[in-house]
Tab-separated table of C-alpha atoms in Angstrom:
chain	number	residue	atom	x	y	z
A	17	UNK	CA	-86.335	-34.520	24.053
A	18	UNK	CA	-86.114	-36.091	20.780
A	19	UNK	CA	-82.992	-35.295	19.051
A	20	UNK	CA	-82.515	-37.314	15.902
A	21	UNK	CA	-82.605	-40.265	14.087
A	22	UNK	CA	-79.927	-41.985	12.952
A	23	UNK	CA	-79.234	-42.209	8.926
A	24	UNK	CA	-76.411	-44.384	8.542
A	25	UNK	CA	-73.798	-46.380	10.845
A	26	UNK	CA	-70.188	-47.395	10.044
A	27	UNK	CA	-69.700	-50.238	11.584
A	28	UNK	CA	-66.269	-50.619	11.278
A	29	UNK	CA	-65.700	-46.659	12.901
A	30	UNK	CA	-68.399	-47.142	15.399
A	31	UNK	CA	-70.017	-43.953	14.081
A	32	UNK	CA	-72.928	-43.265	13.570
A	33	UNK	CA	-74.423	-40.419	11.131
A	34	UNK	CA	-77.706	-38.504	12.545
A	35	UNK	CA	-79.657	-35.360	11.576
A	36	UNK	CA	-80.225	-33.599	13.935
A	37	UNK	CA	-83.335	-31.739	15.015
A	38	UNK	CA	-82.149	-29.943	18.164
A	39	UNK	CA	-78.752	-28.518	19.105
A	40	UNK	CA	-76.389	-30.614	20.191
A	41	UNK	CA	-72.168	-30.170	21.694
A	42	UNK	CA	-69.469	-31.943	23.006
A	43	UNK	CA	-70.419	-33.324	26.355
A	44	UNK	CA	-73.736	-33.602	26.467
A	45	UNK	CA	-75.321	-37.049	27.440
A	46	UNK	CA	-78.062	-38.669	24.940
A	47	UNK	CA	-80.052	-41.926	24.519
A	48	UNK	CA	-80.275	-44.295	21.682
A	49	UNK	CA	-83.120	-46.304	21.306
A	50	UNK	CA	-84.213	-48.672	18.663
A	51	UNK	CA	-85.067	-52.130	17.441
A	52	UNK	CA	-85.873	-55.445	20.074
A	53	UNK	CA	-82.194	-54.721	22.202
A	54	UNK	CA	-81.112	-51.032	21.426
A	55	UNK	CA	-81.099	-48.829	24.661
A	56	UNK	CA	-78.400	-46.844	26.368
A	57	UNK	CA	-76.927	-43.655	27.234
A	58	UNK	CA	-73.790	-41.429	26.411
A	59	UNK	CA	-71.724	-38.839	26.361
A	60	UNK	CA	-70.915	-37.241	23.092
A	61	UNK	CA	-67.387	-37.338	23.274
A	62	UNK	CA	-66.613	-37.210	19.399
A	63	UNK	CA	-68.504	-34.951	16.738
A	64	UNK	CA	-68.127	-34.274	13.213
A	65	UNK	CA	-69.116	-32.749	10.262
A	66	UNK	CA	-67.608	-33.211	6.538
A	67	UNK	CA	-65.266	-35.342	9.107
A	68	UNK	CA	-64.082	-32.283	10.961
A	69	UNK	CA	-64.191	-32.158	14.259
A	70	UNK	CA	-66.841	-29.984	15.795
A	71	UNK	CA	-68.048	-29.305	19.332
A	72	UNK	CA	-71.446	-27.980	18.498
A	73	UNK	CA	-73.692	-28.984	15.855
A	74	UNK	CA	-77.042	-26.991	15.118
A	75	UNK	CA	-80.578	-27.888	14.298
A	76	UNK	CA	-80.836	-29.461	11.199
A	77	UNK	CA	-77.186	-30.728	10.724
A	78	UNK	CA	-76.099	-33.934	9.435
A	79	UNK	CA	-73.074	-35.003	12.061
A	80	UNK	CA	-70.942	-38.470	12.871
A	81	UNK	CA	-71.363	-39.534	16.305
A	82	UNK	CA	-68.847	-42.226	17.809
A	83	UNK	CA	-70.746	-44.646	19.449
A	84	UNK	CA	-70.450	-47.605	22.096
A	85	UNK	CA	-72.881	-49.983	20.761
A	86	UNK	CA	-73.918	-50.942	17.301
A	87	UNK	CA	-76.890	-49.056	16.104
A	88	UNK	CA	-79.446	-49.137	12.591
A	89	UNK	CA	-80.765	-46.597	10.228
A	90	UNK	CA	-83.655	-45.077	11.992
A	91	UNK	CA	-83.089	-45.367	15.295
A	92	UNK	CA	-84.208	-42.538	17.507
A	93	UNK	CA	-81.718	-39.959	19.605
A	94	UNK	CA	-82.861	-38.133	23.041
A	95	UNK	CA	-81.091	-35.636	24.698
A	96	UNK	CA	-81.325	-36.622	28.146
């Protein structure tokens, strides 16, 4: 299920911002794929919003995401 596309990635943080178009929480396990290199799978172990921790985010929010690997504006988000 598509989740989301990435709009903007601190690299520095490791986080990166996404709107949302499902549901997402704490715990749940999603995909990352984009450009030539860009494909793996994680558990969301960090959310935020206004940088507030959150551990639910709805359809149509804008949240932070900490993330293992570097990722690009664009990229697409599954829920696996």
């Amino acid at each position: 299920t598509l989740a989301g596309k990435v709009l903007h990635y601190f690299d520095k943080i490791n986080v990166a911002v996404m709107k949302l178009s499902v549901p997402l929480k704490q715990g749940d396990e999603i995909r990352i794929v984009g450009g030539k290199e860009t494909d793996f799978t994680q558990a969301i172990s960090s959310m935020q919003v206004d940088y507030k921790p959150i551990k639910k985010a709805k359809k149509g929010d804008e949240v932070g995401l900490k993330v293992k690997e570097k990722v690009h504006e664009g990229y697409k988000i599954y829920k696996v």
